[in-house]
PDB file of C-alpha atoms in Angstrom:
ATOM      1  CA  MET Z   1     -10.171  -7.618  -2.107  1.00 84.00           C
ATOM      2  CA  GLU Z   2      -8.958 -11.145  -1.436  1.00 95.00           C
ATOM      3  CA  ILE Z   3     -11.260 -13.682  -2.928  1.00 98.00           C
ATOM      4  CA  VAL Z   4     -10.795 -17.106  -1.283  1.00 98.00           C
ATOM      5  CA  TYR Z   5     -13.479 -18.917  -3.328  1.00 98.00           C
ATOM      6  CA  LEU Z   6     -15.791 -18.176  -6.057  1.00 98.00           C
ATOM      7  CA  ASP Z   7     -18.532 -19.994  -8.035  1.00 98.00           C
ATOM      8  CA  SER Z   8     -21.910 -19.192  -9.480  1.00 97.00           C
ATOM      9  CA  ASP Z   9     -23.760 -19.234  -6.122  1.00 98.00           C
ATOM     10  CA  ILE Z  10     -21.253 -17.962  -3.401  1.00 98.00           C
ATOM     11  CA  VAL Z  11     -18.231 -15.851  -3.045  1.00 98.00           C
ATOM     12  CA  VAL Z  12     -15.921 -16.216   0.149  1.00 98.00           C
ATOM     13  CA  CYS Z  13     -13.666 -13.387   0.754  1.00 98.00           C
ATOM     14  CA  LEU Z  14     -11.672 -11.541   3.314  1.00 98.00           C
ATOM     15  CA  LYS Z  15     -13.453  -8.404   4.601  1.00 98.00           C
ATOM     16  CA  PRO Z  16     -11.017  -5.645   5.371  1.00 96.00           C
ATOM     17  CA  ALA Z  17     -11.263  -3.516   8.579  1.00 95.00           C
ATOM     18  CA  ARG Z  18     -13.378  -0.453   8.412  1.00 94.00           C
ATOM     19  CA  VAL Z  19     -15.468  -1.808   5.624  1.00 97.00           C
ATOM     20  CA  LEU Z  20     -19.244  -2.311   6.089  1.00 97.00           C
ATOM     21  CA  SER Z  21     -20.678  -5.739   5.423  1.00 97.00           C
ATOM     22  CA  THR Z  22     -23.837  -4.370   3.959  1.00 96.00           C
ATOM     23  CA  ASP Z  23     -24.634  -3.252   0.364  1.00 96.00           C
ATOM     24  CA  GLU Z  24     -24.063   0.440   0.339  1.00 94.00           C
ATOM     25  CA  PRO Z  25     -21.438   2.779  -1.104  1.00 94.00           C
ATOM     26  CA  GLY Z  26     -18.078   1.549   0.036  1.00 94.00           C
ATOM     27  CA  GLY Z  27     -19.577  -1.642   1.416  1.00 97.00           C
ATOM     28  CA  LEU Z  28     -18.301  -5.097   0.945  1.00 98.00           C
ATOM     29  CA  PRO Z  29     -20.666  -6.033  -1.937  1.00 98.00           C
ATOM     30  CA  GLU Z  30     -19.653  -2.944  -3.885  1.00 97.00           C
ATOM     31  CA  LEU Z  31     -15.925  -3.837  -3.394  1.00 97.00           C
ATOM     32  CA  LEU Z  32     -16.535  -7.413  -4.767  1.00 98.00           C
ATOM     33  CA  ARG Z  33     -18.420  -6.148  -7.724  1.00 97.00           C
ATOM     34  CA  GLU Z  34     -15.384  -4.033  -8.512  1.00 97.00           C
ATOM     35  CA  ALA Z  35     -13.101  -7.018  -7.923  1.00 96.00           C
ATOM     36  CA  LEU Z  36     -15.157  -9.006 -10.289  1.00 96.00           C
ATOM     37  CA  GLY Z  37     -15.284  -6.407 -12.862  1.00 96.00           C
ATOM     38  CA  ASP Z  38     -19.104  -6.317 -12.936  1.00 97.00           C
ATOM     39  CA  PRO Z  39     -20.883  -3.371 -11.464  1.00 95.00           C
ATOM     40  CA  LYS Z  40     -24.248  -5.165 -11.715  1.00 96.00           C
ATOM     41  CA  ALA Z  41     -23.259  -8.457 -10.184  1.00 97.00           C
ATOM     42  CA  ASP Z  42     -25.857  -9.883  -7.756  1.00 98.00           C
ATOM     43  CA  ILE Z  43     -23.941  -9.951  -4.376  1.00 98.00           C
ATOM     44  CA  ARG Z  44     -26.034 -10.402  -1.271  1.00 98.00           C
ATOM     45  CA  THR Z  45     -25.050 -10.119   2.315  1.00 98.00           C
ATOM     46  CA  VAL Z  46     -26.332 -12.997   4.490  1.00 97.00           C
ATOM     47  CA  HIS Z  47     -24.177 -12.501   7.765  1.00 96.00           C
ATOM     48  CA  ARG Z  48     -22.165  -9.532   9.043  1.00 94.00           C
ATOM     49  CA  LEU Z  49     -19.004  -8.631  10.771  1.00 95.00           C
ATOM     50  CA  ASP Z  50     -18.600  -5.474  12.725  1.00 93.00           C
ATOM     51  CA  ARG Z  51     -17.264  -2.614  10.692  1.00 94.00           C
ATOM     52  CA  VAL Z  52     -13.803  -2.726  12.539  1.00 94.00           C
ATOM     53  CA  VAL Z  53     -13.567  -6.595  12.226  1.00 96.00           C
ATOM     54  CA  SER Z  54     -11.774  -8.398   9.508  1.00 97.00           C
ATOM     55  CA  GLY Z  55     -11.662 -11.933   8.123  1.00 98.00           C
ATOM     56  CA  LEU Z  56     -13.741 -14.518   6.273  1.00 98.00           C
ATOM     57  CA  MET Z  57     -17.184 -13.823   5.022  1.00 98.00           C
ATOM     58  CA  VAL Z  58     -19.407 -15.656   2.511  1.00 98.00           C
ATOM     59  CA  LEU Z  59     -21.771 -13.720   0.329  1.00 98.00           C
ATOM     60  CA  ALA Z  60     -24.540 -15.096  -1.995  1.00 98.00           C
ATOM     61  CA  ARG Z  61     -24.616 -14.522  -5.676  1.00 98.00           C
ATOM     62  CA  ASN Z  62     -28.368 -15.073  -6.184  1.00 98.00           C
ATOM     63  CA  ALA Z  63     -31.705 -15.003  -4.179  1.00 98.00           C
ATOM     64  CA  LYS Z  64     -31.902 -18.834  -3.907  1.00 98.00           C
ATOM     65  CA  ALA Z  65     -28.387 -19.165  -2.487  1.00 98.00           C
ATOM     66  CA  ALA Z  66     -29.129 -16.086  -0.066  1.00 98.00           C
ATOM     67  CA  SER Z  67     -32.305 -17.729   1.244  1.00 98.00           C
ATOM     68  CA  GLU Z  68     -30.719 -21.105   1.855  1.00 98.00           C
ATOM     69  CA  LEU Z  69     -27.680 -19.641   3.792  1.00 98.00           C
ATOM     70  CA  SER Z  70     -29.913 -17.419   5.789  1.00 97.00           C
ATOM     71  CA  ARG Z  71     -31.985 -20.525   6.739  1.00 97.00           C
ATOM     72  CA  GLN Z  72     -28.840 -22.200   7.972  1.00 97.00           C
ATOM     73  CA  ILE Z  73     -27.881 -19.224  10.030  1.00 94.00           C
ATOM     74  CA  ARG Z  74     -31.349 -19.011  11.632  1.00 92.00           C
ATOM     75  CA  GLU Z  75     -31.313 -22.721  12.325  1.00 93.00           C
ATOM     76  CA  ASN Z  76     -27.783 -22.531  13.862  1.00 89.00           C
ATOM     77  CA  LYS Z  77     -26.315 -24.772  11.229  1.00 93.00           C
ATOM     78  CA  PHE Z  78     -23.722 -22.266  10.033  1.00 95.00           C
ATOM     79  CA  GLU Z  79     -20.583 -22.513  11.953  1.00 95.00           C
ATOM     80  CA  LYS Z  80     -18.395 -19.514  12.621  1.00 95.00           C
ATOM     81  CA  GLU Z  81     -15.094 -19.387  14.564  1.00 97.00           C
ATOM     82  CA  TYR Z  82     -13.065 -16.365  15.422  1.00 98.00           C
ATOM     83  CA  LEU Z  83      -9.481 -15.802  16.696  1.00 98.00           C
ATOM     84  CA  ALA Z  84      -8.978 -12.925  18.955  1.00 98.00           C
ATOM     85  CA  VAL Z  85      -6.111 -11.399  21.081  1.00 98.00           C
ATOM     86  CA  VAL Z  86      -7.237 -10.192  24.476  1.00 98.00           C
ATOM     87  CA  HIS Z  87      -5.368  -8.388  27.329  1.00 98.00           C
ATOM     88  CA  GLY Z  88      -4.767 -10.448  30.335  1.00 97.00           C
ATOM     89  CA  ALA Z  89      -5.064 -14.281  30.745  1.00 96.00           C
ATOM     90  CA  PRO Z  90      -8.538 -15.684  30.823  1.00 97.00           C
ATOM     91  CA  GLU Z  91      -8.848 -19.327  31.898  1.00 96.00           C
ATOM     92  CA  GLU Z  92      -7.857 -21.994  29.420  1.00 96.00           C
ATOM     93  CA  ALA Z  93     -11.377 -22.780  28.304  1.00 97.00           C
ATOM     94  CA  ALA Z  94     -14.823 -21.666  29.248  1.00 98.00           C
ATOM     95  CA  THR Z  95     -18.316 -20.964  27.979  1.00 98.00           C
ATOM     96  CA  LEU Z  96     -19.491 -17.329  28.468  1.00 98.00           C
ATOM     97  CA  ARG Z  97     -23.201 -16.770  28.970  1.00 97.00           C
ATOM     98  CA  ASP Z  98     -24.777 -13.331  29.462  1.00 97.00           C
ATOM     99  CA  LEU Z  99     -27.809 -11.360  28.879  1.00 97.00           C
ATOM    100  CA  LEU Z 100     -27.085  -8.552  26.433  1.00 97.00           C
ATOM    101  CA  GLY Z 101     -29.131  -5.457  25.739  1.00 96.00           C
ATOM    102  CA  ARG Z 102     -28.588  -2.927  23.027  1.00 95.00           C
ATOM    103  CA  ASP Z 103     -28.443   0.829  23.731  1.00 93.00           C
ATOM    104  CA  LYS Z 104     -29.590   2.050  20.219  1.00 91.00           C
ATOM    105  CA  ALA Z 105     -28.919   5.794  20.956  1.00 92.00           C
ATOM    106  CA  ARG Z 106     -25.391   5.135  21.855  1.00 93.00           C
ATOM    107  CA  LYS Z 107     -25.056   2.204  19.368  1.00 92.00           C
ATOM    108  CA  MET Z 108     -23.605   0.045  22.218  1.00 94.00           C
ATOM    109  CA  THR Z 109     -24.387  -3.408  23.640  1.00 96.00           C
ATOM    110  CA  TYR Z 110     -24.253  -3.960  27.411  1.00 96.00           C
ATOM    111  CA  VAL Z 111     -24.453  -6.775  29.896  1.00 96.00           C
ATOM    112  CA  ALA Z 112     -28.023  -6.883  31.538  1.00 95.00           C
ATOM    113  CA  THR Z 113     -28.647  -8.029  35.025  1.00 91.00           C
ATOM    114  CA  GLU Z 114     -32.152  -9.491  34.420  1.00 91.00           C
ATOM    115  CA  PRO Z 115     -34.390 -10.360  31.613  1.00 91.00           C
ATOM    116  CA  ALA Z 116     -36.217  -7.464  29.894  1.00 90.00           C
ATOM    117  CA  ARG Z 117     -37.635  -6.329  26.643  1.00 90.00           C
ATOM    118  CA  GLY Z 118     -35.022  -6.398  23.965  1.00 90.00           C
ATOM    119  CA  VAL Z 119     -32.599  -8.291  26.164  1.00 95.00           C
ATOM    120  CA  GLN Z 120     -31.218 -11.509  24.696  1.00 96.00           C
ATOM    121  CA  GLU Z 121     -29.140 -14.412  25.869  1.00 96.00           C
ATOM    122  CA  ALA Z 122     -25.584 -14.498  24.363  1.00 96.00           C
ATOM    123  CA  VAL Z 123     -23.405 -17.561  24.470  1.00 96.00           C
ATOM    124  CA  LEU Z 124     -19.890 -18.345  23.259  1.00 97.00           C
ATOM    125  CA  HIS Z 125     -17.288 -20.962  23.953  1.00 98.00           C
ATOM    126  CA  TYR Z 126     -13.612 -20.279  23.869  1.00 98.00           C
ATOM    127  CA  GLN Z 127     -10.082 -21.881  24.234  1.00 98.00           C
ATOM    128  CA  ARG Z 128      -6.888 -20.079  25.096  1.00 98.00           C
ATOM    129  CA  LEU Z 129      -4.320 -21.044  22.555  1.00 98.00           C
ATOM    130  CA  SER Z 130      -1.209 -19.067  23.914  1.00 97.00           C
ATOM    131  CA  ALA Z 131      -0.312 -16.374  26.373  1.00 97.00           C
ATOM    132  CA  ARG Z 132       2.645 -14.049  25.945  1.00 96.00           C
ATOM    133  CA  GLU Z 133       3.507 -10.510  27.058  1.00 92.00           C
ATOM    134  CA  GLU Z 134       0.287 -10.193  29.100  1.00 96.00           C
ATOM    135  CA  LEU Z 135      -1.810 -10.947  26.062  1.00 98.00           C
ATOM    136  CA  SER Z 136      -3.685 -14.089  25.254  1.00 98.00           C
ATOM    137  CA  LYS Z 137      -4.697 -15.489  21.823  1.00 98.00           C
ATOM    138  CA  VAL Z 138      -8.045 -17.309  22.096  1.00 98.00           C
ATOM    139  CA  ARG Z 139     -10.332 -19.145  19.493  1.00 98.00           C
ATOM    140  CA  ILE Z 140     -14.020 -18.531  19.818  1.00 98.00           C
ATOM    141  CA  GLN Z 141     -17.086 -20.460  18.765  1.00 96.00           C
ATOM    142  CA  LEU Z 142     -20.224 -18.539  18.618  1.00 92.00           C
ATOM    143  CA  GLU Z 143     -23.504 -20.175  19.731  1.00 90.00           C
ATOM    144  CA  THR Z 144     -25.406 -16.972  19.314  1.00 91.00           C
ATOM    145  CA  GLY Z 145     -24.681 -13.825  17.139  1.00 88.00           C
ATOM    146  CA  ARG Z 146     -25.453 -10.812  19.036  1.00 93.00           C
ATOM    147  CA  THR Z 147     -24.197  -7.325  17.984  1.00 93.00           C
ATOM    148  CA  HIS Z 148     -20.626  -6.866  19.401  1.00 96.00           C
ATOM    149  CA  GLN Z 149     -21.100 -10.010  21.506  1.00 97.00           C
ATOM    150  CA  ILE Z 150     -17.433 -11.216  21.592  1.00 98.00           C
ATOM    151  CA  ARG Z 151     -16.302  -7.550  22.368  1.00 97.00           C
ATOM    152  CA  VAL Z 152     -18.657  -6.987  25.320  1.00 97.00           C
ATOM    153  CA  GLN Z 153     -18.443 -10.543  26.831  1.00 98.00           C
ATOM    154  CA  PHE Z 154     -14.662 -10.408  27.071  1.00 98.00           C
ATOM    155  CA  SER Z 155     -14.471  -6.660  28.068  1.00 98.00           C
ATOM    156  CA  SER Z 156     -17.127  -7.147  30.822  1.00 97.00           C
ATOM    157  CA  ARG Z 157     -14.853  -9.761  32.401  1.00 97.00           C
ATOM    158  CA  GLY Z 158     -11.623  -7.551  32.346  1.00 97.00           C
ATOM    159  CA  PHE Z 159     -10.210  -9.081  29.146  1.00 98.00           C
ATOM    160  CA  PRO Z 160     -10.688  -6.515  26.447  1.00 98.00           C
ATOM    161  CA  LEU Z 161      -9.717  -7.368  22.944  1.00 98.00           C
ATOM    162  CA  VAL Z 162      -6.404  -5.679  21.803  1.00 98.00           C
ATOM    163  CA  GLY Z 163      -7.392  -2.539  19.677  1.00 96.00           C
ATOM    164  CA  GLU Z 164     -10.779  -2.159  21.393  1.00 96.00           C
ATOM    165  CA  ARG Z 165     -11.848   1.426  21.566  1.00 94.00           C
ATOM    166  CA  LYS Z 166     -15.668   1.175  22.192  1.00 94.00           C
ATOM    167  CA  TYR Z 167     -15.817  -1.082  25.198  1.00 96.00           C
ATOM    168  CA  ALA Z 168     -12.446  -0.233  26.839  1.00 95.00           C
ATOM    169  CA  GLU Z 169     -10.210   2.944  27.104  1.00 88.00           C
ATOM    170  CA  LEU Z 170      -7.286   1.366  25.189  1.00 91.00           C
ATOM    171  CA  ASN Z 171      -4.601   3.026  23.082  1.00 91.00           C
ATOM    172  CA  ASP Z 172      -3.320  -0.040  21.253  1.00 95.00           C
ATOM    173  CA  PRO Z 173      -1.502   0.877  18.035  1.00 94.00           C
ATOM    174  CA  CYS Z 174      -3.690  -1.491  15.921  1.00 95.00           C
ATOM    175  CA  GLU Z 175      -7.095  -2.266  14.649  1.00 94.00           C
ATOM    176  CA  ILE Z 176      -9.193  -4.583  16.893  1.00 97.00           C
ATOM    177  CA  ALA Z 177      -7.689  -8.081  17.141  1.00 98.00           C
ATOM    178  CA  LEU Z 178     -10.786 -10.005  16.141  1.00 98.00           C
ATOM    179  CA  TRP Z 179     -10.549 -12.249  12.995  1.00 98.00           C
ATOM    180  CA  SER Z 180     -13.164 -14.355  11.252  1.00 98.00           C
ATOM    181  CA  TYR Z 181     -11.160 -17.474  11.080  1.00 98.00           C
ATOM    182  CA  ARG Z 182     -13.438 -20.257  10.049  1.00 98.00           C
ATOM    183  CA  LEU Z 183     -16.665 -20.762   8.221  1.00 98.00           C
ATOM    184  CA  CYS Z 184     -18.426 -24.046   7.724  1.00 97.00           C
ATOM    185  CA  PHE Z 185     -21.788 -24.550   6.024  1.00 98.00           C
ATOM    186  CA  ILE Z 186     -23.760 -26.590   3.452  1.00 98.00           C
ATOM    187  CA  HIS Z 187     -23.192 -25.194  -0.037  1.00 98.00           C
ATOM    188  CA  PRO Z 188     -26.736 -23.797  -1.202  1.00 98.00           C
ATOM    189  CA  ALA Z 189     -26.415 -25.496  -4.561  1.00 97.00           C
ATOM    190  CA  THR Z 190     -24.557 -28.757  -4.044  1.00 97.00           C
ATOM    191  CA  GLY Z 191     -25.711 -29.654  -0.766  1.00 97.00           C
ATOM    192  CA  GLU Z 192     -22.139 -30.542   0.358  1.00 97.00           C
ATOM    193  CA  ARG Z 193     -20.519 -29.453   3.604  1.00 98.00           C
ATOM    194  CA  VAL Z 194     -17.881 -26.880   2.899  1.00 98.00           C
ATOM    195  CA  GLU Z 195     -15.306 -25.397   5.166  1.00 98.00           C
ATOM    196  CA  PHE Z 196     -12.904 -22.326   4.794  1.00 98.00           C
ATOM    197  CA  THR Z 197     -10.233 -21.243   7.170  1.00 98.00           C
ATOM    198  CA  HIS Z 198      -7.754 -18.408   6.842  1.00 98.00           C
ATOM    199  CA  GLN Z 199      -5.068 -17.208   9.373  1.00 97.00           C
ATOM    200  CA  PRO Z 200      -4.776 -13.545  10.373  1.00 98.00           C
ATOM    201  CA  PRO Z 201      -2.336 -11.129   8.713  1.00 96.00           C
ATOM    202  CA  GLU Z 202       1.393 -11.016   9.867  1.00 96.00           C
ATOM    203  CA  ILE Z 203       0.862  -7.685  11.891  1.00 97.00           C
ATOM    204  CA  TYR Z 204       0.597  -6.806  15.510  1.00 96.00           C
ATOM    205  CA  PRO Z 205      -0.702  -8.219  17.712  1.00 97.00           C
ATOM    206  CA  TRP Z 206      -0.904 -11.505  15.879  1.00 97.00           C
ATOM    207  CA  THR Z 207       2.944 -11.621  15.433  1.00 97.00           C
ATOM    208  CA  VAL Z 208       3.259 -11.640  19.157  1.00 96.00           C
ATOM    209  CA  PHE Z 209       2.357 -15.308  18.910  1.00 96.00           C
TER     210      PHE Z 209
END
Protein backbone atom coordinates (compact mmCIF):
# COMPACT_ATOMS: atom_id res chain seq x y z
CA MET A 1 0.00 0.00 0.00
CA GLU A 2 1.34 3.41 -0.98
CA ILE A 3 0.06 6.08 1.39
CA VAL A 4 0.21 9.56 -0.15
CA TYR A 5 -1.04 11.56 2.86
CA LEU A 6 -2.04 10.74 6.41
CA ASP A 7 -3.38 12.68 9.39
CA SER A 8 -5.82 12.00 12.22
CA ASP A 9 -8.88 12.57 10.00
CA ILE A 10 -8.10 11.26 6.52
CA VAL A 11 -5.77 8.94 4.64
CA VAL A 12 -5.05 9.34 0.93
CA CYS A 13 -3.62 6.28 -0.77
CA LEU A 14 -3.21 4.51 -4.11
CA LYS A 15 -5.72 1.72 -4.52
CA PRO A 16 -4.26 -1.27 -6.37
CA ALA A 17 -6.21 -2.97 -9.15
CA ARG A 18 -8.33 -5.98 -8.14
CA VAL A 19 -8.85 -4.63 -4.61
CA LEU A 20 -12.35 -3.74 -3.41
CA SER A 21 -12.91 -0.21 -2.10
CA THR A 22 -15.24 -1.39 0.65
CA ASP A 23 -14.54 -2.70 4.14
CA GLU A 24 -14.46 -6.47 3.81
CA PRO A 25 -11.77 -9.16 3.87
CA GLY A 26 -9.03 -8.12 1.47
CA GLY A 27 -10.64 -4.72 0.88
CA LEU A 28 -8.83 -1.41 0.91
CA PRO A 29 -9.63 -0.48 4.55
CA GLU A 30 -8.20 -3.79 5.72
CA LEU A 31 -5.02 -3.25 3.69
CA LEU A 32 -4.66 0.22 5.18
CA ARG A 33 -5.03 -1.13 8.71
CA GLU A 34 -2.23 -3.57 7.94
CA ALA A 35 -0.07 -0.78 6.51
CA LEU A 36 -0.69 1.36 9.61
CA GLY A 37 0.02 -1.56 11.93
CA ASP A 38 -3.33 -1.16 13.68
CA PRO A 39 -5.91 -3.90 12.98
CA LYS A 40 -8.59 -1.92 14.85
CA ALA A 41 -8.01 1.43 13.14
CA ASP A 42 -11.15 3.32 12.15
CA ILE A 43 -10.97 3.46 8.32
CA ARG A 44 -14.15 4.39 6.44
CA THR A 45 -14.81 4.31 2.71
CA VAL A 46 -16.54 7.47 1.46
CA HIS A 47 -16.22 6.98 -2.31
CA ARG A 48 -15.41 4.03 -4.52
CA LEU A 49 -13.39 2.92 -7.48
CA ASP A 50 -14.35 -0.12 -9.53
CA ARG A 51 -12.49 -3.21 -8.41
CA VAL A 52 -10.31 -3.22 -11.55
CA VAL A 53 -9.52 0.52 -11.35
CA SER A 54 -6.44 1.95 -9.64
CA GLY A 55 -5.32 5.31 -8.30
CA LEU A 56 -6.00 7.92 -5.67
CA MET A 57 -8.64 7.41 -2.99
CA VAL A 58 -9.33 9.23 0.25
CA LEU A 59 -10.75 7.41 3.25
CA ALA A 60 -11.98 8.86 6.52
CA ARG A 61 -10.44 8.00 9.89
CA ASN A 62 -13.45 8.86 12.03
CA ALA A 63 -17.21 9.26 11.78
CA LYS A 64 -17.16 13.07 11.63
CA ALA A 65 -14.70 13.13 8.74
CA ALA A 66 -16.70 10.46 6.90
CA SER A 67 -19.90 12.47 7.28
CA GLU A 68 -18.32 15.68 6.01
CA LEU A 69 -16.66 14.05 2.99
CA SER A 70 -19.88 12.24 2.13
CA ARG A 71 -21.74 15.55 2.27
CA GLN A 72 -19.28 17.12 -0.17
CA ILE A 73 -19.73 14.20 -2.55
CA ARG A 74 -23.54 14.46 -2.39
CA GLU A 75 -23.39 18.20 -3.05
CA ASN A 76 -20.90 17.83 -5.95
CA LYS A 77 -18.19 19.73 -4.08
CA PHE A 78 -15.76 16.83 -4.27
CA GLU A 79 -13.69 16.97 -7.48
CA LYS A 80 -12.42 13.81 -9.16
CA GLU A 81 -10.36 13.55 -12.32
CA TYR A 82 -9.21 10.44 -14.12
CA LEU A 83 -6.70 9.54 -16.78
CA ALA A 84 -7.55 6.82 -19.27
CA VAL A 85 -6.16 5.27 -22.42
CA VAL A 86 -8.76 4.38 -25.04
CA HIS A 87 -8.68 2.64 -28.39
CA GLY A 88 -9.15 4.99 -31.31
CA ALA A 89 -9.11 8.79 -31.49
CA PRO A 90 -12.10 10.57 -29.98
CA GLU A 91 -12.45 14.28 -30.72
CA GLU A 92 -10.13 16.59 -28.83
CA ALA A 93 -12.63 17.63 -26.17
CA ALA A 94 -16.29 16.91 -25.50
CA THR A 95 -19.01 16.44 -22.94
CA LEU A 96 -20.55 12.96 -22.90
CA ARG A 97 -24.15 12.84 -21.73
CA ASP A 98 -26.16 9.62 -21.53
CA LEU A 99 -28.98 7.92 -19.70
CA LEU A 100 -27.55 4.89 -17.90
CA GLY A 101 -29.42 1.94 -16.49
CA ARG A 102 -28.16 -0.95 -14.43
CA ASP A 103 -28.70 -4.66 -15.09
CA LYS A 104 -28.31 -6.00 -11.56
CA ALA A 105 -28.50 -9.64 -12.60
CA ARG A 106 -25.56 -9.28 -15.01
CA LYS A 107 -23.86 -6.58 -12.90
CA MET A 108 -23.55 -4.39 -15.97
CA THR A 109 -24.42 -0.80 -16.84
CA TYR A 110 -26.05 0.05 -20.18
CA VAL A 111 -27.01 3.12 -22.19
CA ALA A 112 -30.79 3.60 -22.12
CA THR A 113 -32.72 5.20 -24.97
CA GLU A 114 -35.35 6.91 -22.79
CA PRO A 115 -36.08 7.71 -19.14
CA ALA A 116 -37.30 4.84 -17.00
CA ARG A 117 -37.27 3.62 -13.45
CA GLY A 118 -33.68 3.23 -12.28
CA VAL A 119 -32.27 5.11 -15.27
CA GLN A 120 -30.07 8.09 -14.36
CA GLU A 121 -28.35 10.83 -16.32
CA ALA A 122 -24.58 10.46 -16.61
CA VAL A 123 -22.33 13.37 -17.57
CA LEU A 124 -18.57 13.63 -17.96
CA HIS A 125 -16.16 16.02 -19.67
CA TYR A 126 -12.90 14.96 -21.28
CA GLN A 127 -9.88 16.32 -23.10
CA ARG A 128 -7.67 14.25 -25.39
CA LEU A 129 -4.09 14.78 -24.25
CA SER A 130 -2.22 12.68 -26.79
CA ALA A 131 -2.73 10.12 -29.56
CA ARG A 132 -0.22 7.44 -30.56
CA GLU A 133 -0.30 3.96 -32.07
CA GLU A 134 -4.09 4.04 -32.52
CA LEU A 135 -4.50 4.83 -28.81
CA SER A 136 -5.50 8.07 -27.09
CA LYS A 137 -4.74 9.33 -23.60
CA VAL A 138 -7.61 11.36 -22.15
CA ARG A 139 -8.25 13.33 -18.98
CA ILE A 140 -11.76 12.99 -17.58
CA GLN A 141 -13.76 15.14 -15.17
CA LEU A 142 -16.83 13.42 -13.75
CA GLU A 143 -19.95 15.48 -13.24
CA THR A 144 -21.90 12.44 -12.05
CA GLY A 145 -20.64 9.22 -10.50
CA ARG A 146 -22.62 6.33 -11.96
CA THR A 147 -21.41 2.75 -11.71
CA HIS A 148 -18.99 1.97 -14.59
CA GLN A 149 -19.87 5.35 -16.09
CA ILE A 150 -16.55 6.15 -17.79
CA ARG A 151 -16.16 2.64 -19.15
CA VAL A 152 -19.68 2.49 -20.60
CA GLN A 153 -19.76 5.99 -22.05
CA PHE A 154 -16.52 5.53 -23.97
CA SER A 155 -17.23 1.94 -25.04
CA SER A 156 -20.68 2.84 -26.33
CA ARG A 157 -19.07 5.36 -28.70
CA GLY A 158 -16.53 2.91 -30.09
CA PHE A 159 -13.61 4.01 -27.89
CA PRO A 160 -13.27 1.25 -25.28
CA LEU A 161 -10.67 1.66 -22.59
CA VAL A 162 -7.50 -0.36 -23.07
CA GLY A 163 -7.78 -3.46 -20.91
CA GLU A 164 -11.59 -3.39 -20.93
CA ARG A 165 -13.06 -6.87 -20.69
CA LYS A 166 -16.60 -6.23 -19.46
CA TYR A 167 -17.86 -3.77 -22.06
CA ALA A 168 -15.66 -4.75 -25.01
CA GLU A 169 -14.17 -7.99 -26.31
CA LEU A 170 -10.53 -7.01 -25.99
CA ASN A 171 -7.42 -9.04 -25.30
CA ASP A 172 -5.13 -6.23 -24.20
CA PRO A 173 -2.17 -7.48 -22.12
CA CYS A 174 -2.88 -5.23 -19.13
CA GLU A 175 -5.32 -4.17 -16.46
CA ILE A 176 -7.89 -1.59 -17.48
CA ALA A 177 -6.21 1.74 -18.25
CA LEU A 178 -8.28 3.92 -15.94
CA TRP A 179 -6.46 5.81 -13.21
CA SER A 180 -7.83 8.07 -10.47
CA TYR A 181 -5.47 10.99 -11.08
CA ARG A 182 -6.72 13.92 -9.01
CA LEU A 183 -8.81 14.51 -5.89
CA CYS A 184 -9.77 17.94 -4.60
CA PHE A 185 -11.98 18.59 -1.57
CA ILE A 186 -12.32 20.58 1.63
CA HIS A 187 -10.41 18.99 4.50
CA PRO A 188 -13.11 17.79 6.95
CA ALA A 189 -11.26 19.12 10.01
CA THR A 190 -9.33 22.22 8.89
CA GLY A 191 -11.79 23.56 6.33
CA GLU A 192 -8.94 24.14 3.90
CA ARG A 193 -9.11 23.14 0.23
CA VAL A 194 -6.70 20.29 -0.41
CA GLU A 195 -5.64 18.72 -3.69
CA PHE A 196 -3.79 15.51 -4.50
CA THR A 197 -2.51 14.31 -7.87
CA HIS A 198 -0.56 11.21 -8.82
CA GLN A 199 0.60 9.98 -12.21
CA PRO A 200 -0.10 6.41 -13.38
CA PRO A 201 2.63 3.77 -13.05
CA GLU A 202 5.29 3.30 -15.74
CA ILE A 203 3.64 0.26 -17.30
CA TYR A 204 1.77 -0.43 -20.56
CA PRO A 205 -0.24 1.32 -21.96
CA TRP A 206 0.80 4.45 -20.05
CA THR A 207 4.37 4.06 -21.35
CA VAL A 208 3.11 4.55 -24.93
CA PHE A 209 2.78 8.23 -24.09
